[in-house]
Amino acid sequence: MAERPPLSIRRDVPVPYYEQLKRLIVQQIERDGLQPGDLVPSEVELCEKYDVSRTVVRQAVGDLVNEGLLHRMRGKGTFVARPKLREQFIESTVGFFEDLTTRGHKVVSDVLNLDLVEAGSKVAEALGVPEKTPCIELVRLRSVNDEVVAFTKSYVNSSSRELLADLRKAELSKTSLYRVLEDNWEMRIESGHRSLEASKAQGMLARLLHIRSGEPVLYIESVGRDGSGRAVEYFQAWHRADRTRLEMNVVRDHRPAPTDFMHR
């Protein structure tokens, strides 16, 4: 079997050294068969191996950490990262549970609260009801494949104690809220609006998600509506950014292009 050529920085191409080094690190991981959790060479070792400066190495490794391919542990080194969970529920009316379980993941939720509450101003506005209107609050800490990845709050637009009792019997630790609402109460979410922004975990949230205070999270808000346009549910979710990759499909808008009057 022919010996594979050594990996090296090319000095004769206009590609920045740090970009080349990023590719070389990934190629070396593949060549060596490194797995998630395996240690990668230190900055000093990378400098010596590829004959580049510490600045180049830090830029390359930092980019790979930000892209989720590597992760650092203070005082221990840099390791191959575990693949992030691919979530696609952001683009559809399918919920977190159904999205991930249909792709073979084990999803378990620790139900922290399930009760009737008075809607605060933000919840009331989202649900389109007067402030202090009773609604059902469901608070969950959600784990995928035995790892905590998200903290969520759902508000169902109903004050029915019968619905509340049904939800309590439904074992929402292992069942989809949307499935119970649809199958038992004909409350089907047909459309909605979801927004996503970057945030930082602080205090209790950081502790619940098992991350350090100040680490990034993905904050999602959503309002789900039935066929008549009535708000069925409003939810807030904080996902660990180091374990989550949100994906969505996009299509081009086929509206006619604006007329160019200069070329009539």
PDB file of C-alpha atoms in Angstrom, residues 9-21 23:
ATOM      1  CA  ILE A   9       1.037  24.254   4.407  1.00  0.00           C
ATOM      2  CA  ARG A  10       1.450  25.475   0.845  1.00  0.00           C
ATOM      3  CA  ARG A  11       3.389  28.713   0.594  1.00  0.00           C
ATOM      4  CA  ASP A  12       2.720  29.235  -3.119  1.00  0.00           C
ATOM      5  CA  VAL A  13      -1.060  29.749  -3.033  1.00  0.00           C
ATOM      6  CA  PRO A  14      -3.056  32.848  -2.015  1.00  0.00           C
ATOM      7  CA  VAL A  15      -5.027  30.980   0.674  1.00  0.00           C
ATOM      8  CA  PRO A  16      -4.421  32.273   4.221  1.00  0.00           C
ATOM      9  CA  TYR A  17      -2.338  29.940   6.332  1.00  0.00           C
ATOM     10  CA  TYR A  18      -5.009  29.640   9.019  1.00  0.00           C
ATOM     11  CA  GLU A  19      -7.566  28.487   6.403  1.00  0.00           C
ATOM     12  CA  GLN A  20      -5.127  25.881   5.119  1.00  0.00           C
ATOM     13  CA  LEU A  21      -4.374  24.773   8.655  1.00  0.00           C
ATOM     14  CA  ARG A  23      -8.355  21.881   6.496  1.00  0.00           C
TER      15      ARG A  23
END
